[in-house]
C-alpha positions as a LaTeX table, in Angstrom:
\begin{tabular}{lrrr}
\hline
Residue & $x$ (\AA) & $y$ (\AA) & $z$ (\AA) \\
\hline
Unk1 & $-20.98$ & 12.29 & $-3.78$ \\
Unk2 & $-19.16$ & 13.12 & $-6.93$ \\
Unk3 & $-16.93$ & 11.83 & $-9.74$ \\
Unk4 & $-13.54$ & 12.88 & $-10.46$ \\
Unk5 & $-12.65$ & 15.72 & $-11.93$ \\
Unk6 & $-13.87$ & 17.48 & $-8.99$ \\
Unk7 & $-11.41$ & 18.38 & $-6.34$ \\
Unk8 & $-12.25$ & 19.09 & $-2.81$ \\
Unk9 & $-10.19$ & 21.12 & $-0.49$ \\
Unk10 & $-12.19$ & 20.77 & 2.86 \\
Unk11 & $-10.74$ & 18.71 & 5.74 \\
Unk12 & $-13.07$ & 17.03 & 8.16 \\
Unk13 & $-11.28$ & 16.16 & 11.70 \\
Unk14 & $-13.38$ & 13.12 & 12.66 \\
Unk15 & $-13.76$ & 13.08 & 16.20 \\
Unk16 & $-14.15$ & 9.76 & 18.44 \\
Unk17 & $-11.80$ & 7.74 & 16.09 \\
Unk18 & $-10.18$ & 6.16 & 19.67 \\
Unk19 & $-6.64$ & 8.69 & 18.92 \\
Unk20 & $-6.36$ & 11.68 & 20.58 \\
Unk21 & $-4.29$ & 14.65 & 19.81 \\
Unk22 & $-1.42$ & 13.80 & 21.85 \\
Unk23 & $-1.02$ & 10.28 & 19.78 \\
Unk24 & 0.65 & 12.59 & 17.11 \\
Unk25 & 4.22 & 12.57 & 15.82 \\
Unk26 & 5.67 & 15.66 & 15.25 \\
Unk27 & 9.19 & 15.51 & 16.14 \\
Unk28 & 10.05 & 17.85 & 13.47 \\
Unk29 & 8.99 & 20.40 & 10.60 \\
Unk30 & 6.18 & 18.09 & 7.80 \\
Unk31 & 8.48 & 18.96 & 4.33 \\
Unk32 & 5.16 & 19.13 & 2.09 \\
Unk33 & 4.41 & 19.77 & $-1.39$ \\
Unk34 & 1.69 & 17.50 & $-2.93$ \\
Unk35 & $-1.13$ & 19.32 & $-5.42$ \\
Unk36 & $-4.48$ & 19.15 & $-4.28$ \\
Unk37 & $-7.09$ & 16.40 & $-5.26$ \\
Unk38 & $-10.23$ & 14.91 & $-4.11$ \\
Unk39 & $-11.00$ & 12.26 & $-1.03$ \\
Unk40 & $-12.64$ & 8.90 & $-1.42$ \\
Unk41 & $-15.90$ & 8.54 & $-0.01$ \\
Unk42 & $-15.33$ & 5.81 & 2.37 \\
Unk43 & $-19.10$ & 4.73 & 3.46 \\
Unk44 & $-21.29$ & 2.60 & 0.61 \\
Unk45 & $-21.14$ & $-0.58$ & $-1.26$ \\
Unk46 & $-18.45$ & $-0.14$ & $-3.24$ \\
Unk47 & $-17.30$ & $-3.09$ & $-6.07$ \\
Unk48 & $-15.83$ & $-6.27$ & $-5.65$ \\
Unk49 & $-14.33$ & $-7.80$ & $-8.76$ \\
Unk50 & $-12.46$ & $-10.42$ & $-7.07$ \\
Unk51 & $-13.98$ & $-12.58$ & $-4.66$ \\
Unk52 & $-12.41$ & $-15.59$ & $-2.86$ \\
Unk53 & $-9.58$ & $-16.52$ & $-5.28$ \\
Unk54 & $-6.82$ & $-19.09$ & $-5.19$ \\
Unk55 & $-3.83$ & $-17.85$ & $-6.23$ \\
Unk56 & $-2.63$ & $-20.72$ & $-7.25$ \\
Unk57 & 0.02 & $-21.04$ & $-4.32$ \\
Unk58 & $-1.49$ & $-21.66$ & $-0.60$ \\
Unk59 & 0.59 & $-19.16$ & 1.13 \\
Unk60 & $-1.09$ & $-16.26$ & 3.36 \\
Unk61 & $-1.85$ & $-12.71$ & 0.95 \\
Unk62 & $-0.31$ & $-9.71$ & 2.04 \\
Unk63 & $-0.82$ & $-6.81$ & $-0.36$ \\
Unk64 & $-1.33$ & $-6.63$ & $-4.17$ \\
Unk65 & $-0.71$ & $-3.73$ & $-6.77$ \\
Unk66 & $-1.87$ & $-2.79$ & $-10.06$ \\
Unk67 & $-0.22$ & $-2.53$ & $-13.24$ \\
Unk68 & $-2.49$ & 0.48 & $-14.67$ \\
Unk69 & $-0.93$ & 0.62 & $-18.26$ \\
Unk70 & $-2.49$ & $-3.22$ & $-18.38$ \\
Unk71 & $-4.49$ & $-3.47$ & $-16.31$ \\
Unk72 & $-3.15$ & $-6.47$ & $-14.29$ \\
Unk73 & $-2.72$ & $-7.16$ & $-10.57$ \\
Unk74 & 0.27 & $-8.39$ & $-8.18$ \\
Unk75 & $-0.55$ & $-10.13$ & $-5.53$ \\
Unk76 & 2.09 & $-10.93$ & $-2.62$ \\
Unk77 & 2.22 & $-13.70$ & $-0.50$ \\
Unk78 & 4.14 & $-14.83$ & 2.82 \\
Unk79 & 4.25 & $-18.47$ & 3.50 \\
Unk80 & 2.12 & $-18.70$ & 7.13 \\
Unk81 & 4.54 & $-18.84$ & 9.88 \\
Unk82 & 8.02 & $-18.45$ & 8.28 \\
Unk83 & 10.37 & $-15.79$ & 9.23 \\
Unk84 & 12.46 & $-15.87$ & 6.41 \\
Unk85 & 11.10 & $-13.24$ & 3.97 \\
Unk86 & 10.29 & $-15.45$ & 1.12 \\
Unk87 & 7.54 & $-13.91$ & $-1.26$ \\
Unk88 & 4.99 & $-15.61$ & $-3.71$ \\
Unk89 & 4.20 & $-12.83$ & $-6.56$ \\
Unk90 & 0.89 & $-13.83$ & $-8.76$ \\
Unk91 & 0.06 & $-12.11$ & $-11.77$ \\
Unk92 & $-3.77$ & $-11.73$ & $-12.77$ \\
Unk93 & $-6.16$ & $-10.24$ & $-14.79$ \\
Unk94 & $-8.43$ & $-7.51$ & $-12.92$ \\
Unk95 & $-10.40$ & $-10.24$ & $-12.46$ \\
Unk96 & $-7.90$ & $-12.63$ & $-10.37$ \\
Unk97 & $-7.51$ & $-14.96$ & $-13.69$ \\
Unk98 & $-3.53$ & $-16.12$ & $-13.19$ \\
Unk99 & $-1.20$ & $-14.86$ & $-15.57$ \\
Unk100 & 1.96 & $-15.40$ & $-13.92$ \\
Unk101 & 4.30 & $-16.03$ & $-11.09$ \\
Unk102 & 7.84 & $-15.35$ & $-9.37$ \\
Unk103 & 9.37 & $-16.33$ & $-6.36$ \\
Unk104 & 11.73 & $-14.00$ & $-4.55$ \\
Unk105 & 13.86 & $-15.39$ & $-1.42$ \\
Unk106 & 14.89 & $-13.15$ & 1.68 \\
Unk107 & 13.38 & $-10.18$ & 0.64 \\
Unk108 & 10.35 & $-9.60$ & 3.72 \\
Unk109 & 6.89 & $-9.48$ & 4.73 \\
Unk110 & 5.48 & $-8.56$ & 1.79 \\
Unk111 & 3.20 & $-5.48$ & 3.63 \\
Unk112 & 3.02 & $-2.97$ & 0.43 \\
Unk113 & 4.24 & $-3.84$ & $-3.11$ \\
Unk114 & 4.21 & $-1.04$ & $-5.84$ \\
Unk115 & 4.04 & $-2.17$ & $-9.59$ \\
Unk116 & 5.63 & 0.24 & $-12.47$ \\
Unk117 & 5.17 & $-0.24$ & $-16.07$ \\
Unk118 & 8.70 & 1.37 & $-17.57$ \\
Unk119 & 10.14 & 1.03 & $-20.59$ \\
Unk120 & 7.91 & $-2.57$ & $-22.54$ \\
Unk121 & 8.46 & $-4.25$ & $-18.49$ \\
Unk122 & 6.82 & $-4.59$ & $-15.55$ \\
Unk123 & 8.92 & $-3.62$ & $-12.04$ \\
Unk124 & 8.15 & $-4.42$ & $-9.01$ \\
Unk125 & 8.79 & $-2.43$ & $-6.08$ \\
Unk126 & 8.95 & $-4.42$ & $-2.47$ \\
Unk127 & 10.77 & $-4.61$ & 0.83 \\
Unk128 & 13.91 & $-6.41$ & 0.20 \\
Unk129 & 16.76 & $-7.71$ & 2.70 \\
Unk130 & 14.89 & $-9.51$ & 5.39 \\
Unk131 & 16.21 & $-9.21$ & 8.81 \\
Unk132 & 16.01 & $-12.27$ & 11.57 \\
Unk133 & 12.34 & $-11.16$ & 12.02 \\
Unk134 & 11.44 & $-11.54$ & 8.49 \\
Unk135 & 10.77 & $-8.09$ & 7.52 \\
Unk136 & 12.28 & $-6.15$ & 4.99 \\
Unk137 & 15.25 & $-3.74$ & 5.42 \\
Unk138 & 15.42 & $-1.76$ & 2.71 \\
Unk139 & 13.69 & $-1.21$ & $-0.81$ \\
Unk140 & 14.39 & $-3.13$ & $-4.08$ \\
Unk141 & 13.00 & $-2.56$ & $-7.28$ \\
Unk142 & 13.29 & $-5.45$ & $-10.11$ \\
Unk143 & 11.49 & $-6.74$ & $-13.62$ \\
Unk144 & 9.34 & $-9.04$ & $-13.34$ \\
Unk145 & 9.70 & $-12.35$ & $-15.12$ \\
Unk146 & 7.36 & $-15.16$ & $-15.16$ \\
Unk147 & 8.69 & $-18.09$ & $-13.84$ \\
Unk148 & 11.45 & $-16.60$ & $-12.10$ \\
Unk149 & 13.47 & $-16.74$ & $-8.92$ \\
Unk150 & 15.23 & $-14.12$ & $-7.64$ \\
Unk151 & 17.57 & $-14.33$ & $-4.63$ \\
Unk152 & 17.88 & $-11.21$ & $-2.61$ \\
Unk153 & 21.34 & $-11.61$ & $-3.12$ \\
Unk154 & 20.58 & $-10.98$ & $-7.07$ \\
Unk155 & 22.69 & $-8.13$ & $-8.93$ \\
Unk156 & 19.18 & $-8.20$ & $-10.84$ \\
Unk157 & 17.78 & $-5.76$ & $-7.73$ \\
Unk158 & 18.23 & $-2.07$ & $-7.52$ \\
Unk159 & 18.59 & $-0.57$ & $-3.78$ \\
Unk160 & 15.95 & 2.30 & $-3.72$ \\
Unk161 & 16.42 & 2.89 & $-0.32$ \\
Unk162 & 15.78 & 6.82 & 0.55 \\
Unk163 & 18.10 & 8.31 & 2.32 \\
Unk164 & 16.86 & 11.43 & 4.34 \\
Unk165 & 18.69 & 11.40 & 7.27 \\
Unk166 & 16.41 & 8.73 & 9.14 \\
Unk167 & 17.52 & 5.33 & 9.77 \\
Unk168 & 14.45 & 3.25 & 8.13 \\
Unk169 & 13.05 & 0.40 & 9.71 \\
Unk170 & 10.79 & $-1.58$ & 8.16 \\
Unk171 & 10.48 & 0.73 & 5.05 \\
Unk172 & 7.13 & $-0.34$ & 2.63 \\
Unk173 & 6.62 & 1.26 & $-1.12$ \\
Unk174 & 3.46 & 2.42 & $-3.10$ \\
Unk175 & 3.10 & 3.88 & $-5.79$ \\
Unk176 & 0.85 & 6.87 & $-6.62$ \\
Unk177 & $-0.42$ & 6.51 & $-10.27$ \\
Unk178 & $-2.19$ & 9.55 & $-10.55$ \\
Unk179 & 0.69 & 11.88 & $-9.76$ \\
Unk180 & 3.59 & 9.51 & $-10.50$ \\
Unk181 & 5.33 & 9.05 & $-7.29$ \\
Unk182 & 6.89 & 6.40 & $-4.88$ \\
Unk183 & 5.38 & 7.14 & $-1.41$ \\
Unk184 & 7.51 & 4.92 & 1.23 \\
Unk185 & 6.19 & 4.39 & 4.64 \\
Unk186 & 8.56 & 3.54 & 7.30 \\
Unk187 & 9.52 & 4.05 & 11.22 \\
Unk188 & 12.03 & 5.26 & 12.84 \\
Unk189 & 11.55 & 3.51 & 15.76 \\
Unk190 & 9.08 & 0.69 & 17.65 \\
Unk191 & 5.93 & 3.15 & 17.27 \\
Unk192 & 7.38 & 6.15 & 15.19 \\
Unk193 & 5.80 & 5.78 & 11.27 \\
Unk194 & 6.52 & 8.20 & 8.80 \\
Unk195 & 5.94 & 8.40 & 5.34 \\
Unk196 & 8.08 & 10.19 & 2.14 \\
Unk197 & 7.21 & 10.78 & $-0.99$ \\
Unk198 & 9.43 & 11.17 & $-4.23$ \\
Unk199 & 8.75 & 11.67 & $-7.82$ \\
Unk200 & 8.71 & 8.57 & $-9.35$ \\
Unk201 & 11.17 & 9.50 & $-12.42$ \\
Unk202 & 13.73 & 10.42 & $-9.29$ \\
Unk203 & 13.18 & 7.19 & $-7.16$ \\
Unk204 & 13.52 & 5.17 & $-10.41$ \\
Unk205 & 17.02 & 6.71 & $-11.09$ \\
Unk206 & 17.84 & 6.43 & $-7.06$ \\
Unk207 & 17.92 & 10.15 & $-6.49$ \\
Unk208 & 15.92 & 9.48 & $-2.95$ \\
Unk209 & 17.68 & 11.87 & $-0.87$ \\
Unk210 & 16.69 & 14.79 & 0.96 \\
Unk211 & 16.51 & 17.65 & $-1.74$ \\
Unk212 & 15.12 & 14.92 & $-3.71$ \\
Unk213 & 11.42 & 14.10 & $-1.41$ \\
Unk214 & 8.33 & 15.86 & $-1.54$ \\
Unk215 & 6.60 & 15.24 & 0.94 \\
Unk216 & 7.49 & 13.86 & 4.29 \\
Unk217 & 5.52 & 13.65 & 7.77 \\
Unk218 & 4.71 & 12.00 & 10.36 \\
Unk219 & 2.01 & 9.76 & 10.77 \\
Unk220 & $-0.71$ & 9.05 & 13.88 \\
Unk221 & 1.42 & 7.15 & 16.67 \\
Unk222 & $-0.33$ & 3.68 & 16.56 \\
Unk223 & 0.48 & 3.23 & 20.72 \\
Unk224 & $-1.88$ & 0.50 & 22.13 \\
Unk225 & $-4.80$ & 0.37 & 19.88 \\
Unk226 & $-2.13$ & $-0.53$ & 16.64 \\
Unk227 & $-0.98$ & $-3.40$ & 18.92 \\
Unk228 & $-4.91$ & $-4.74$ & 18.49 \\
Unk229 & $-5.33$ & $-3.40$ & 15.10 \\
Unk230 & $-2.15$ & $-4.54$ & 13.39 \\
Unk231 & $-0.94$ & $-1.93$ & 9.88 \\
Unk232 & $-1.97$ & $-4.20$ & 6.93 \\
Unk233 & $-1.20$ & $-1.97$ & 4.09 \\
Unk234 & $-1.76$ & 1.69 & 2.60 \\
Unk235 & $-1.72$ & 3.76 & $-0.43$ \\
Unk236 & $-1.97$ & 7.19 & $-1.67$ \\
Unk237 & $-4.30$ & 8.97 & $-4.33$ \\
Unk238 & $-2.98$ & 12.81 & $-5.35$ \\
Unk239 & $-3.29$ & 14.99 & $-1.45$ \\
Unk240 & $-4.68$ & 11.96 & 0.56 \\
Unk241 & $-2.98$ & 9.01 & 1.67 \\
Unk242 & $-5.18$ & 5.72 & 2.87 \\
Unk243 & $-4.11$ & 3.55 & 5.78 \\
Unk244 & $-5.66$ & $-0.04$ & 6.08 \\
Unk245 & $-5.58$ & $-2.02$ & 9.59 \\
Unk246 & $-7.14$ & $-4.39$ & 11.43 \\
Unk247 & $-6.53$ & $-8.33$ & 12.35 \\
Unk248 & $-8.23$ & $-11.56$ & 11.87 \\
Unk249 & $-11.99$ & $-12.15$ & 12.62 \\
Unk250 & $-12.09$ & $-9.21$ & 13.93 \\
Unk251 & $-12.60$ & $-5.00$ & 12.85 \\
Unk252 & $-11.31$ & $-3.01$ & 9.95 \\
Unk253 & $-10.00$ & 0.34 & 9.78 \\
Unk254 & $-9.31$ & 2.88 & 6.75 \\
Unk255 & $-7.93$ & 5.62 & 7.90 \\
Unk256 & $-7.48$ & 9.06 & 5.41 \\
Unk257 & $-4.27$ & 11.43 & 6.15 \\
Unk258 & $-3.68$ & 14.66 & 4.34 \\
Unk259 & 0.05 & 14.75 & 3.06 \\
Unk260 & $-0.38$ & 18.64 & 3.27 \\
Unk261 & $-1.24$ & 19.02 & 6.91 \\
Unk262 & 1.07 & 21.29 & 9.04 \\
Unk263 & 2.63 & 19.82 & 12.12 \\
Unk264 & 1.26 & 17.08 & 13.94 \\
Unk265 & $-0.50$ & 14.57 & 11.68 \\
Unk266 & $-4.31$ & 14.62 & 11.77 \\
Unk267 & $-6.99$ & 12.31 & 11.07 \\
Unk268 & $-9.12$ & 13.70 & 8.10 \\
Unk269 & $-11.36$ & 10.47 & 8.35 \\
Unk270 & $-11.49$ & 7.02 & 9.86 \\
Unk271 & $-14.00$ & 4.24 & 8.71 \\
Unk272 & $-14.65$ & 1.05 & 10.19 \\
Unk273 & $-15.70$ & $-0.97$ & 7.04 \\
Unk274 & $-17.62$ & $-4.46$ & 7.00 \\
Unk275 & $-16.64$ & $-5.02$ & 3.04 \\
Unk276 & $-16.22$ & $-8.70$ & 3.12 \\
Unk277 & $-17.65$ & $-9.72$ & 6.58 \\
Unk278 & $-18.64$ & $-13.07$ & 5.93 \\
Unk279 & $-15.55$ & $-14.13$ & 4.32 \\
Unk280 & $-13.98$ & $-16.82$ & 6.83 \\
Unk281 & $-10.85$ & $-15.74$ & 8.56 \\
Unk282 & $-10.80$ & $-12.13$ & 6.99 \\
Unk283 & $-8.17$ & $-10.20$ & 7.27 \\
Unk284 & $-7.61$ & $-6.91$ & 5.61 \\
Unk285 & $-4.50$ & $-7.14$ & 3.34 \\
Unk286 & $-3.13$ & $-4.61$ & 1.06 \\
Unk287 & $-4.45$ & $-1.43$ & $-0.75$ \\
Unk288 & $-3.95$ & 0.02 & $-4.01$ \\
Unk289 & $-4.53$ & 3.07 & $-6.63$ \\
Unk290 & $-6.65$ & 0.79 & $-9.52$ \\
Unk291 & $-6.76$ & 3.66 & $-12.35$ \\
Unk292 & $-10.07$ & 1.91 & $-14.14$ \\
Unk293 & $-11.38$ & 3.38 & $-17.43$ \\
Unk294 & $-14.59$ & 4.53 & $-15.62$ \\
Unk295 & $-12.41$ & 6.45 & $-12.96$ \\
Unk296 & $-9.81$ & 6.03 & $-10.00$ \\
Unk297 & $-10.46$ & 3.28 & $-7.63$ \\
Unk298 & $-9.42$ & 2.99 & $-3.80$ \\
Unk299 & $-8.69$ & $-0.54$ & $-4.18$ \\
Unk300 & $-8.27$ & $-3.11$ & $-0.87$ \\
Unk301 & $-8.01$ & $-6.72$ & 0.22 \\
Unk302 & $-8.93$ & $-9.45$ & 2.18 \\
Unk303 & $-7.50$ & $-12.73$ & 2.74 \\
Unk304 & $-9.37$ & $-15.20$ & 4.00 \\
Unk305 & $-9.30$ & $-19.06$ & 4.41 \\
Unk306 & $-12.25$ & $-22.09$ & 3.09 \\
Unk307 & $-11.25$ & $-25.56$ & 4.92 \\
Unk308 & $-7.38$ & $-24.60$ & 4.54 \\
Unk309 & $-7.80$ & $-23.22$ & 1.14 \\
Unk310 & $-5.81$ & $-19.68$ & 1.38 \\
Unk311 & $-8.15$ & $-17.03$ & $-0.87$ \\
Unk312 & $-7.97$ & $-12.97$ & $-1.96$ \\
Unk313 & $-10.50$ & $-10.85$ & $-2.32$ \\
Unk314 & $-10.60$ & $-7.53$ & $-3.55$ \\
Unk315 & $-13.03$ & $-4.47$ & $-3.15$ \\
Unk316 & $-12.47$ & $-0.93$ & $-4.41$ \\
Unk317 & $-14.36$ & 2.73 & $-3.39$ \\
Unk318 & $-14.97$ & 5.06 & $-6.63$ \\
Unk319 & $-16.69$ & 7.88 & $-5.16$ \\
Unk320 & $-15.87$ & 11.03 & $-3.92$ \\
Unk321 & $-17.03$ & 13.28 & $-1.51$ \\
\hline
\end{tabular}
């Protein structure tokens, strides 16, 4: 294993990962262009800085994002059972300490949040616009205030909704720190995920059509084993982007995807982890780019639940391979 600044150009096909080449999207052309950069290792102990924390509002944690210039963390929530996209952000410390809160109504799910320091603020990047099923329709970006409440209705929100040709459904942002760019995962259909990525200085001034991306592909088909192993979040670090799954009490998956493959999407590596097994009700929940002092950081959650008590908990991967 070795530290950043060492880059690593091989690609490793894992075989017996349960998908097999014909669970691969390719319905047209990958548009690539993403500079090379090395993998997380996936296997070993990793860190855990955050460990069974109340955020301070019992509602169910769905992903989280870090705010690198300050090192702070936003956590979303979904309140359990409710279908009407309302969102609990926390602010902490890197070590779950509250800073801060906002409560946004209508706006989704809450699967991926992206968090860019610009200009002395703090956006936030989530879905926005929930539908009947409480998911999020497009992509809104907003400051940050403490305290707040923001209705989705809010002139307040920018619409940073690509537009590629696609119709998006479901569309989830992240943000990759290391390069500066908005990645946006989406499908364009009940089992068709994609993903597009942007320079961030372009997404931030809404220039997210198609001269505009970077990289855009198609991602495995999830077919019957996604349907047991629900998406919970993902990320992307430089070449590589990181796919979290798995549901409650039960398995979960990272899976690695090069955003330079050629046609059909392929597996570069697929890890059942057991980070956090004992943690009651886990759940995998989120994953983010933490860009620590001592290095990069593959950063993902957990929620889980003590005698009705909702909790995160965070672990991270700093090595290489």
């Amino acid at each position: 294993m070795r530290k950043p600044p060492f880059l690593n150009r091989r690609s490793l096909l894992v075989a017996g990962c349960g998908i097999t080449a014909g669970a691969f999207l390719g319905t047209r052309p990958a548009h690539a262009d993403v500079p090379d950069s090395a993998r997380f290792d996936l296997p070993g102990d990793g860190g855990n800085p955050i460990l069974k924390k109340s955020l301070g509002h019992n509602w169910v944690l769905q992903s989280f994002a870090y705010d690198n210039a300050h090192q702070h963390i936003y956590f979303a929530q979904v309140e359990s059972g409710s279908n009407t996209g309302d969102l609990w952000i926390t602010k902490t410390d890197e070590e779950g300490k509250i800073l801060g809160s906002m409560k946004l109504h209508g706006f989704g799910h809450g699967v991926a949040i992206a968090a860019e320091p610009y200009d002395g603020a703090v956006y936030l990047w989530t879905e926005w616009q929930a539908s009947a099923s409480g998911f999020g329709t497009k992509i809104g970006r907003f400051k940050f205030v403490n305290g707040g409440v923001l209705e989705k209705t809010s002139s307040a929100i920018q619409d940073r909704t690509p537009s590629i040709g696609d119709t998006m459904v479901n569309p989830q942002p992240a943000i990759d720190p290391s390069t500066g760019r908005l990645l946006v995962r989406y499908k364009t259909g009940a089992d068709l995920p994609r993903i597009v990525a942007f320079n961030l200085s372009d997404a931030r001034a809404g220039r997210l059509g198609v001269d505009n991306r970077l990289v855009e592909r198609a991602l495995p088909s999830r077919g019957s084993w996604g349907e047991s192993n629900p998406f919970q979040g993902y990320t992307a670090y430089g070449r590589y982007a990181y796919l979290l799954e798995g549901r409650a009490n039960g398995p979960s998956y990272i899976t690695v995807i090069d955003l330079n493959d050629t046609g059909q999407s392929t597996v570069v590596n697929k890890w059942e982890t057991t980070t956090g097994a004992s943690l009651p009700g886990r759940e995998p929940q989120g994953m983010a780019i933490w860009m620590h002092s001592t290095g990069p950081r593959l950063a993902f959650g957990f929620h889980s639940n003590t005698g009705g008590v909702r909790q995160a908990t965070v672990f991270y991967k700093s090595e290489f391979v």
